[in-house]
């Protein structure tokens, strides 16, 4: 029995493959294996002999079985180790398929950059405010009290009330004008800021989407007049549309937050659907503007007896459509890759302060 033990334990220790282990298992403890045969011999023994040999044989069978199991798992571990050593993948290597395409800069981002660069050159800093705005900042502070008809024109999205008694509820800002108030409160006068950003109104057609972008302008000092407003806007249009000559027409209008108020039209022509700025007999409305209403200055914590200034608001998406010949605003926000590749900009096209792009 000791020979048997020695024979199998060393063979198991030396086995290099699972198949060899299986062969050893059959030979040793299989139905017709050597241990089984020895067990059969027990019947021929005397009871005394059997009492000694029986348990010994059983113990040997258990010992061989557990040696087989241990070796089997050792072989599996070694096989895994070997696979891990031989099969590896460098995930940092570039792909072998089609060359990677660069992404594109969305026209809204591009135009926001262009506008910011142009106004930065005229001394305007960028101001920001929240898109979820209080009713006070979006309306009251801008001289649009409750029940003012201008509120109806804004197609406002109202937020759920945060608390039962929150009345009126917050709104998704309907214009960038609330940033005027926040900037005045934060910086006081004099002040020169633009506020580009998202605004929201419940409206949807070829030139309206429920979310769109405006840029607000605000300049307050002791003697800012409409002449400054006119120069700033002309300068902006020249740089933005990349033309030497622009002609603006100030048309009397009304906004609650400016007095006097003017809508500004740009002289242009449409030849074969192609926009030409600065020539022709058409006038195209591009923005709203005016002298900041004394009540608005007060809401911003600025004394209207000492300070005055202008404000304007224009649609970023709208001027992007005009400059880059994009026909439908809704496609701006569809995330269609073909559209983005067609109308998007290379990250290497950098807006310049003179207007336009440098490549
Ligand atoms: N807030 C106005 C709008 O969204 C635009 C505007 C801004 C007009 C500032 C005048 C002055 O319609």
Tab-separated table of C-alpha atoms and ligand atoms in Angstrom:
chain	number	residue	atom	x	y	z
A	1	UNK	CA	0.000	0.000	0.000
A	2	UNK	CA	2.913	2.279	0.682
A	3	UNK	CA	4.223	1.552	-2.817
A	4	UNK	CA	0.854	2.467	-4.255
A	5	UNK	CA	0.817	5.679	-2.258
A	6	UNK	CA	4.327	6.627	-3.320
A	7	UNK	CA	3.620	5.805	-6.964
A	8	UNK	CA	0.484	7.914	-7.305
A	9	UNK	CA	1.476	10.901	-5.205
A	10	UNK	CA	4.701	11.416	-7.131
A	11	UNK	CA	2.960	10.865	-10.501
A	12	UNK	CA	0.339	13.467	-9.532
A	13	UNK	CA	3.043	15.905	-8.440
A	14	UNK	CA	4.760	15.519	-11.786
A	15	UNK	CA	1.661	15.715	-13.997
A	16	UNK	CA	1.905	18.719	-16.310
A	17	UNK	CA	-1.594	18.671	-17.812
A	18	UNK	CA	-5.141	18.107	-16.740
A	19	UNK	CA	-5.514	15.129	-19.118
A	20	UNK	CA	-2.591	13.361	-17.401
A	21	UNK	CA	-4.306	13.930	-14.046
A	22	UNK	CA	-7.520	12.409	-15.350
A	23	UNK	CA	-5.646	9.292	-16.548
A	24	UNK	CA	-4.053	8.958	-13.091
A	25	UNK	CA	-7.449	9.361	-11.448
A	26	UNK	CA	-8.931	6.516	-13.498
A	27	UNK	CA	-5.904	4.300	-12.808
A	28	UNK	CA	-5.909	4.938	-9.088
A	29	UNK	CA	-9.444	5.571	-7.838
A	30	UNK	CA	-11.593	4.835	-10.922
A	31	UNK	CA	-14.143	1.975	-10.903
A	32	UNK	CA	-11.491	-0.458	-12.061
A	33	UNK	CA	-8.581	1.400	-10.516
A	34	UNK	CA	-5.915	-0.102	-8.313
A	35	UNK	CA	-7.481	1.059	-5.067
A	36	UNK	CA	-10.833	-0.479	-6.047
A	37	UNK	CA	-9.094	-3.747	-6.815
A	38	UNK	CA	-7.373	-3.698	-3.439
A	39	UNK	CA	-10.736	-3.060	-1.781
A	40	UNK	CA	-12.096	-6.147	-3.424
A	41	UNK	CA	-9.276	-8.111	-1.815
A	42	UNK	CA	-10.588	-7.103	1.615
A	43	UNK	CA	-13.240	-9.778	1.272
A	44	UNK	CA	-10.613	-12.502	1.301
A	45	UNK	CA	-8.988	-11.267	4.477
A	46	UNK	CA	-9.591	-12.303	8.039
A	47	UNK	CA	-11.722	-9.863	10.046
A	48	UNK	CA	-8.615	-8.736	12.010
A	49	UNK	CA	-6.651	-8.056	8.836
A	50	UNK	CA	-9.631	-6.279	7.350
A	51	UNK	CA	-9.979	-3.998	10.357
A	52	UNK	CA	-6.468	-2.731	9.773
A	53	UNK	CA	-6.398	-2.670	5.958
A	54	UNK	CA	-9.902	-1.209	5.351
A	55	UNK	CA	-9.447	2.205	6.997
A	56	UNK	CA	-5.920	2.411	5.565
A	57	UNK	CA	-7.252	1.916	2.037
A	58	UNK	CA	-9.994	4.481	2.548
A	59	UNK	CA	-7.490	6.999	3.892
A	60	UNK	CA	-5.254	6.375	0.885
A	61	UNK	CA	-8.204	6.914	-1.482
A	62	UNK	CA	-9.010	10.234	0.205
A	63	UNK	CA	-5.380	11.267	0.129
A	64	UNK	CA	-5.087	10.583	-3.606
A	65	UNK	CA	-8.372	12.358	-4.349
A	66	UNK	CA	-7.312	15.489	-2.533
A	67	UNK	CA	-3.861	15.438	-4.153
A	68	UNK	CA	-5.633	15.257	-7.549
A	69	UNK	CA	-7.904	18.197	-6.679
A	70	UNK	CA	-5.029	20.321	-5.392
A	71	UNK	CA	-2.919	19.631	-8.449
A	72	UNK	CA	-5.865	20.374	-10.744
A	73	UNK	CA	-6.373	23.826	-9.290
A	74	UNK	CA	-2.624	24.499	-9.316
A	75	UNK	CA	-2.554	23.652	-13.031
A	76	UNK	CA	-5.535	25.967	-13.708
A	77	UNK	CA	-3.830	28.823	-11.846
A	78	UNK	CA	-0.638	28.297	-13.828
A	79	UNK	CA	-2.580	28.250	-17.107
A	80	UNK	CA	-4.261	31.563	-16.208
A	81	UNK	CA	-0.916	33.094	-15.245
A	82	UNK	CA	0.476	32.033	-18.571
A	83	UNK	CA	-2.449	33.534	-20.494
A	84	UNK	CA	-2.112	36.805	-18.642
A	85	UNK	CA	1.579	36.837	-19.489
A	86	UNK	CA	1.178	36.041	-23.173
A	87	UNK	CA	-2.070	37.828	-24.108
A	88	UNK	CA	-1.979	41.587	-23.585
A	89	UNK	CA	-3.507	44.654	-25.094
A	90	UNK	CA	-2.091	48.180	-25.270
A	91	UNK	CA	-5.215	50.281	-24.929
A	92	UNK	CA	-3.180	53.432	-25.553
A	93	UNK	CA	-2.358	52.460	-29.148
A	94	UNK	CA	-4.233	54.414	-31.847
A	95	UNK	CA	-7.053	52.525	-33.572
A	96	UNK	CA	-6.300	50.692	-36.787
A	97	UNK	CA	-9.649	51.471	-38.461
A	98	UNK	CA	-10.543	54.711	-40.199
A	99	UNK	CA	-8.572	57.767	-39.158
A	100	UNK	CA	-10.172	59.561	-36.242
A	101	UNK	CA	-12.239	62.604	-37.122
A	102	UNK	CA	-11.866	65.719	-35.061
A	103	UNK	CA	-15.024	67.146	-33.513
A	104	UNK	CA	-16.328	70.545	-34.516
A	105	UNK	CA	-17.130	73.724	-32.637
A	106	UNK	CA	-20.879	74.394	-32.633
A	107	UNK	CA	-21.880	77.623	-34.441
A	108	UNK	CA	-23.392	78.949	-31.196
A	109	UNK	CA	-20.082	78.472	-29.362
A	110	UNK	CA	-18.163	79.916	-32.288
A	111	UNK	CA	-20.335	83.025	-32.552
A	112	UNK	CA	-20.342	83.493	-28.766
A	113	UNK	CA	-16.544	83.532	-28.926
A	114	UNK	CA	-16.522	85.961	-31.836
A	115	UNK	CA	-18.968	88.329	-30.112
A	116	UNK	CA	-17.077	88.134	-26.829
A	117	UNK	CA	-13.783	88.917	-28.570
A	118	UNK	CA	-15.247	91.940	-30.366
A	119	UNK	CA	-16.802	93.424	-27.230
A	120	UNK	CA	-13.714	92.614	-25.171
A	121	UNK	CA	-11.806	94.854	-27.576
A	122	UNK	CA	-14.204	97.675	-26.675
A	123	UNK	CA	-13.686	97.118	-22.955
A	124	UNK	CA	-16.682	94.934	-22.128
A	125	UNK	CA	-16.195	92.140	-19.573
A	126	UNK	CA	-18.355	89.013	-19.530
A	127	UNK	CA	-20.996	88.723	-16.791
A	128	UNK	CA	-23.053	85.662	-15.959
A	129	UNK	CA	-26.241	84.774	-14.146
A	130	UNK	CA	-28.403	81.711	-13.445
A	131	UNK	CA	-30.726	80.209	-16.053
A	132	UNK	CA	-33.316	79.438	-13.376
A	133	UNK	CA	-34.132	82.948	-12.293
A	134	UNK	CA	-36.405	84.522	-9.727
A	135	UNK	CA	-39.481	86.326	-10.940
A	136	UNK	CA	-38.034	89.498	-9.435
A	137	UNK	CA	-34.794	89.456	-11.438
A	138	UNK	CA	-36.454	88.337	-14.665
A	139	UNK	CA	-39.355	90.801	-14.492
A	140	UNK	CA	-39.898	93.197	-11.557
A	141	UNK	CA	-36.350	94.530	-11.387
A	142	UNK	CA	-36.583	95.218	-15.119
A	143	UNK	CA	-39.652	97.368	-14.594
A	144	UNK	CA	-42.069	94.626	-15.627
A	145	UNK	CA	-44.424	94.458	-12.612
A	146	UNK	CA	-47.013	91.684	-12.168
A	147	UNK	CA	-49.840	91.928	-14.728
A	148	UNK	CA	-47.684	94.033	-17.085
A	149	UNK	CA	-48.613	93.010	-20.658
A	150	UNK	CA	-44.921	92.397	-21.470
A	151	UNK	CA	-45.093	89.321	-19.260
A	152	UNK	CA	-47.551	87.704	-21.665
A	153	UNK	CA	-45.242	88.305	-24.599
A	154	UNK	CA	-42.460	86.280	-23.027
A	155	UNK	CA	-44.073	82.807	-23.239
A	156	UNK	CA	-42.474	82.039	-19.913
A	157	UNK	CA	-41.600	78.579	-18.587
A	158	UNK	CA	-42.435	78.459	-14.897
A	159	UNK	CA	-40.637	76.175	-12.454
A	160	UNK	CA	-42.474	73.972	-9.981
A	161	UNK	CA	-42.712	75.806	-6.686
A	162	UNK	CA	-39.910	74.821	-4.336
A	163	UNK	CA	-42.254	75.417	-1.413
A	164	UNK	CA	-46.049	75.755	-1.177
A	165	UNK	CA	-45.751	79.419	-0.290
A	166	UNK	CA	-43.181	80.315	-2.956
A	167	UNK	CA	-45.205	82.771	-4.910
A	168	UNK	CA	-44.523	83.724	-7.632
A	169	UNK	CA	-42.490	80.671	-8.731
A	170	UNK	CA	-39.041	80.833	-10.302
A	171	UNK	CA	-38.849	80.943	-14.101
A	172	UNK	CA	-36.448	79.841	-16.798
A	173	UNK	CA	-35.037	83.245	-17.685
A	174	UNK	CA	-36.771	84.602	-20.778
A	175	UNK	CA	-33.929	86.978	-21.655
A	176	UNK	CA	-30.410	87.835	-20.513
A	177	UNK	CA	-31.563	91.178	-19.075
A	178	UNK	CA	-31.707	89.874	-15.456
A	179	UNK	CA	-27.904	89.613	-15.681
A	180	UNK	CA	-27.882	93.439	-15.996
A	181	UNK	CA	-29.379	93.677	-12.527
A	182	UNK	CA	-27.045	91.097	-11.027
A	183	UNK	CA	-23.986	92.741	-12.590
A	184	UNK	CA	-25.011	96.210	-11.351
A	185	UNK	CA	-25.586	94.847	-7.849
A	186	UNK	CA	-22.255	93.044	-7.854
A	187	UNK	CA	-20.075	95.724	-9.453
A	188	UNK	CA	-21.849	99.068	-9.081
A	189	UNK	CA	-21.120	101.907	-11.510
A	190	UNK	CA	-19.324	102.571	-13.785
A	191	UNK	CA	-19.838	99.231	-15.511
A	192	UNK	CA	-19.317	97.782	-18.976
A	193	UNK	CA	-20.414	94.152	-19.425
A	194	UNK	CA	-21.881	91.757	-21.909
A	195	UNK	CA	-23.842	88.710	-20.798
A	196	UNK	CA	-24.039	85.890	-23.316
A	197	UNK	CA	-26.146	82.878	-22.392
A	198	UNK	CA	-29.120	80.603	-22.757
A	199	UNK	CA	-32.668	81.853	-22.523
A	200	UNK	CA	-36.014	80.074	-22.735
A	201	UNK	CA	-39.418	80.745	-24.236
A	202	UNK	CA	-42.248	78.388	-25.172
A	203	UNK	CA	-42.022	78.847	-28.910
A	204	UNK	CA	-41.113	76.540	-31.805
A	205	UNK	CA	-40.853	77.185	-35.541
A	206	UNK	CA	-38.189	77.738	-38.186
A	207	UNK	CA	-36.705	80.720	-36.344
A	208	UNK	CA	-37.731	79.914	-32.750
A	209	UNK	CA	-36.709	77.151	-30.364
A	210	UNK	CA	-37.726	76.833	-26.688
A	211	UNK	CA	-34.070	77.330	-25.727
A	212	UNK	CA	-31.950	79.861	-27.543
A	213	UNK	CA	-29.104	82.289	-26.887
A	214	UNK	CA	-28.869	86.020	-26.371
A	215	UNK	CA	-26.112	88.402	-25.576
A	216	UNK	CA	-26.927	91.371	-23.396
A	217	UNK	CA	-24.842	94.529	-23.382
A	218	UNK	CA	-24.746	97.125	-20.598
A	219	UNK	CA	-22.667	100.284	-20.288
A	220	UNK	CA	-23.239	102.678	-17.379
A	221	UNK	CA	-21.206	105.768	-16.638
A	222	UNK	CA	-21.821	109.444	-15.824
A	223	UNK	CA	-22.539	110.612	-19.337
A	224	UNK	CA	-23.187	107.605	-21.565
A	225	UNK	CA	-25.622	108.555	-24.326
A	226	UNK	CA	-27.378	106.990	-27.294
A	227	UNK	CA	-24.494	108.230	-29.436
A	228	UNK	CA	-22.216	105.773	-27.610
A	229	UNK	CA	-24.799	103.064	-28.150
A	230	UNK	CA	-24.885	103.796	-31.857
A	231	UNK	CA	-21.101	103.748	-32.195
A	232	UNK	CA	-20.710	100.522	-30.214
A	233	UNK	CA	-23.346	98.745	-32.294
A	234	UNK	CA	-21.928	99.994	-35.594
A	235	UNK	CA	-18.458	98.945	-34.536
A	236	UNK	CA	-19.792	95.570	-33.534
A	237	UNK	CA	-21.630	95.005	-36.828
A	238	UNK	CA	-18.568	96.006	-38.862
A	239	UNK	CA	-16.391	93.546	-36.983
A	240	UNK	CA	-18.914	90.750	-36.780
A	241	UNK	CA	-20.132	90.835	-40.383
A	242	UNK	CA	-16.629	91.656	-41.629
A	243	UNK	CA	-17.634	94.659	-43.745
A	244	UNK	CA	-16.159	98.166	-43.793
A	245	UNK	CA	-19.422	99.992	-44.146
A	246	UNK	CA	-22.510	99.382	-42.066
A	247	UNK	CA	-25.585	101.506	-41.741
A	248	UNK	CA	-27.933	101.194	-38.792
A	249	UNK	CA	-31.432	102.535	-38.427
A	250	UNK	CA	-32.805	103.223	-34.955
A	251	UNK	CA	-36.537	102.695	-34.951
A	252	UNK	CA	-38.480	103.983	-31.945
A	253	UNK	CA	-39.828	101.085	-29.934
A	254	UNK	CA	-40.786	100.158	-26.420
A	255	UNK	CA	-39.203	97.991	-23.750
A	256	UNK	CA	-40.185	98.405	-20.104
A	257	UNK	CA	-36.508	98.445	-19.048
A	258	UNK	CA	-35.270	101.156	-21.424
A	259	UNK	CA	-36.389	104.724	-22.092
A	260	UNK	CA	-36.125	105.755	-24.847
A	261	UNK	CA	-36.079	102.369	-26.576
A	262	UNK	CA	-35.060	101.513	-30.100
A	263	UNK	CA	-35.085	98.507	-32.312
A	264	UNK	CA	-32.055	98.515	-34.548
A	265	UNK	CA	-32.184	97.603	-38.229
A	266	UNK	CA	-29.202	96.875	-40.443
A	267	UNK	CA	-29.037	97.962	-44.099
A	268	UNK	CA	-28.615	94.898	-46.269
A	269	UNK	CA	-29.563	93.166	-49.473
A	270	UNK	CA	-30.567	89.611	-50.234
A	271	UNK	CA	-29.196	88.689	-53.643
A	272	UNK	CA	-30.158	85.162	-54.570
A	273	UNK	CA	-30.745	84.324	-50.932
A	274	UNK	CA	-27.257	85.620	-50.090
A	275	UNK	CA	-27.080	88.257	-47.365
A	276	UNK	CA	-24.968	91.353	-48.098
A	277	UNK	CA	-24.554	93.685	-45.144
A	278	UNK	CA	-24.087	97.441	-45.610
A	279	UNK	CA	-25.613	97.746	-49.082
A	280	UNK	CA	-28.993	97.436	-50.772
A	281	UNK	CA	-32.443	98.650	-49.865
A	282	UNK	CA	-33.544	96.157	-47.261
A	283	UNK	CA	-33.546	96.741	-43.526
A	284	UNK	CA	-33.202	93.798	-41.232
A	285	UNK	CA	-34.039	94.036	-37.557
A	286	UNK	CA	-31.154	92.697	-35.511
A	287	UNK	CA	-31.592	93.778	-31.913
A	288	UNK	CA	-33.403	95.701	-29.182
A	289	UNK	CA	-31.790	98.519	-27.244
A	290	UNK	CA	-32.259	101.741	-25.336
A	291	UNK	CA	-31.202	103.906	-22.431
A	292	UNK	CA	-31.494	102.008	-19.151
A	293	UNK	CA	-34.677	103.028	-17.309
A	294	UNK	CA	-34.058	104.858	-14.000
A	295	UNK	CA	-36.126	102.243	-12.161
A	296	UNK	CA	-33.841	99.521	-13.507
A	297	UNK	CA	-30.752	101.383	-12.311
A	298	UNK	CA	-32.379	101.693	-8.900
A	299	UNK	CA	-33.155	97.968	-8.811
A	300	UNK	CA	-29.474	97.385	-9.523
A	301	UNK	CA	-28.524	99.667	-6.617
A	302	UNK	CA	-27.275	102.491	-8.826
A	303	UNK	CA	-28.378	106.116	-8.344
A	304	UNK	CA	-30.067	107.329	-11.553
A	305	UNK	CA	-29.368	110.934	-10.585
A	306	UNK	CA	-25.658	110.263	-11.001
A	307	UNK	CA	-25.411	107.508	-13.573
A	308	UNK	CA	-26.937	106.621	-16.906
A	309	UNK	CA	-26.235	104.257	-19.736
A	310	UNK	CA	-27.414	102.004	-22.509
A	311	UNK	CA	-28.396	98.374	-22.830
A	312	UNK	CA	-29.036	96.120	-25.767
A	313	UNK	CA	-29.963	92.510	-26.353
A	314	UNK	CA	-29.423	90.444	-29.447
A	315	UNK	CA	-29.939	86.844	-30.499
A	316	UNK	CA	-26.730	84.856	-30.868
A	317	UNK	CA	-28.371	82.046	-32.841
A	318	UNK	CA	-30.019	84.595	-35.082
A	319	UNK	CA	-26.797	86.375	-36.020
A	320	UNK	CA	-25.103	82.970	-36.463
A	321	UNK	CA	-27.823	82.020	-38.975
A	322	UNK	CA	-27.358	85.340	-40.799
A	323	UNK	CA	-23.565	85.274	-40.996
A	324	UNK	CA	-23.123	81.607	-41.827
A	325	UNK	CA	-26.216	81.121	-43.980
A	326	UNK	CA	-27.942	78.567	-41.759
A	327	UNK	CA	-31.616	78.348	-42.747
A	328	UNK	CA	-33.327	76.614	-39.829
A	329	UNK	CA	-32.762	77.328	-36.146
A	330	UNK	CA	-34.278	74.031	-34.990
A	331	UNK	CA	-31.393	72.054	-36.535
A	332	UNK	CA	-28.985	73.879	-34.172
A	333	UNK	CA	-30.140	71.685	-31.326
A	334	UNK	CA	-30.842	68.350	-33.058
A	335	UNK	CA	-27.300	67.018	-32.450
A	336	UNK	CA	-27.210	65.623	-35.985
A	337	UNK	CA	-23.556	64.771	-36.708
A	338	UNK	CA	-23.903	65.516	-40.427
A	339	UNK	CA	-25.197	69.003	-39.596
A	340	UNK	CA	-22.472	69.565	-37.007
A	341	UNK	CA	-19.750	68.537	-39.469
A	342	UNK	CA	-21.207	70.780	-42.149
A	343	UNK	CA	-21.838	73.925	-40.093
A	344	UNK	CA	-19.337	73.336	-37.272
A	345	UNK	CA	-15.958	75.032	-37.049
A	346	UNK	CA	-12.496	73.648	-36.700
A	347	UNK	CA	-11.001	74.162	-33.263
A	348	UNK	CA	-8.126	75.858	-35.077
A	349	UNK	CA	-10.327	78.676	-36.409
A	350	UNK	CA	-9.761	81.319	-33.791
A	351	UNK	CA	-12.007	84.386	-33.623
A	352	UNK	CA	-10.092	87.655	-33.858
A	353	UNK	CA	-10.928	90.963	-32.255
A	354	UNK	CA	-11.151	92.584	-35.689
A	355	UNK	CA	-13.895	90.094	-36.438
A	356	UNK	CA	-13.789	86.959	-38.523
A	357	UNK	CA	-11.513	83.993	-38.100
A	358	UNK	CA	-7.793	83.488	-38.265
A	359	UNK	CA	-6.675	80.073	-39.452
B	1	LIG	N1	-34.401	91.786	-23.177
B	1	LIG	C1	-34.916	92.109	-24.479
B	1	LIG	C2	-35.516	90.854	-25.090
B	1	LIG	O1	-35.167	89.788	-24.778
B	1	LIG	C3	-33.866	92.664	-25.390
B	1	LIG	C4	-33.329	93.984	-24.921
B	1	LIG	C5	-32.251	94.013	-24.049
B	1	LIG	C6	-33.889	95.185	-25.325
B	1	LIG	C7	-31.760	95.215	-23.571
B	1	LIG	C8	-33.412	96.379	-24.885
B	1	LIG	C9	-32.349	96.412	-24.023
B	1	LIG	O2	-36.364	90.923	-25.894
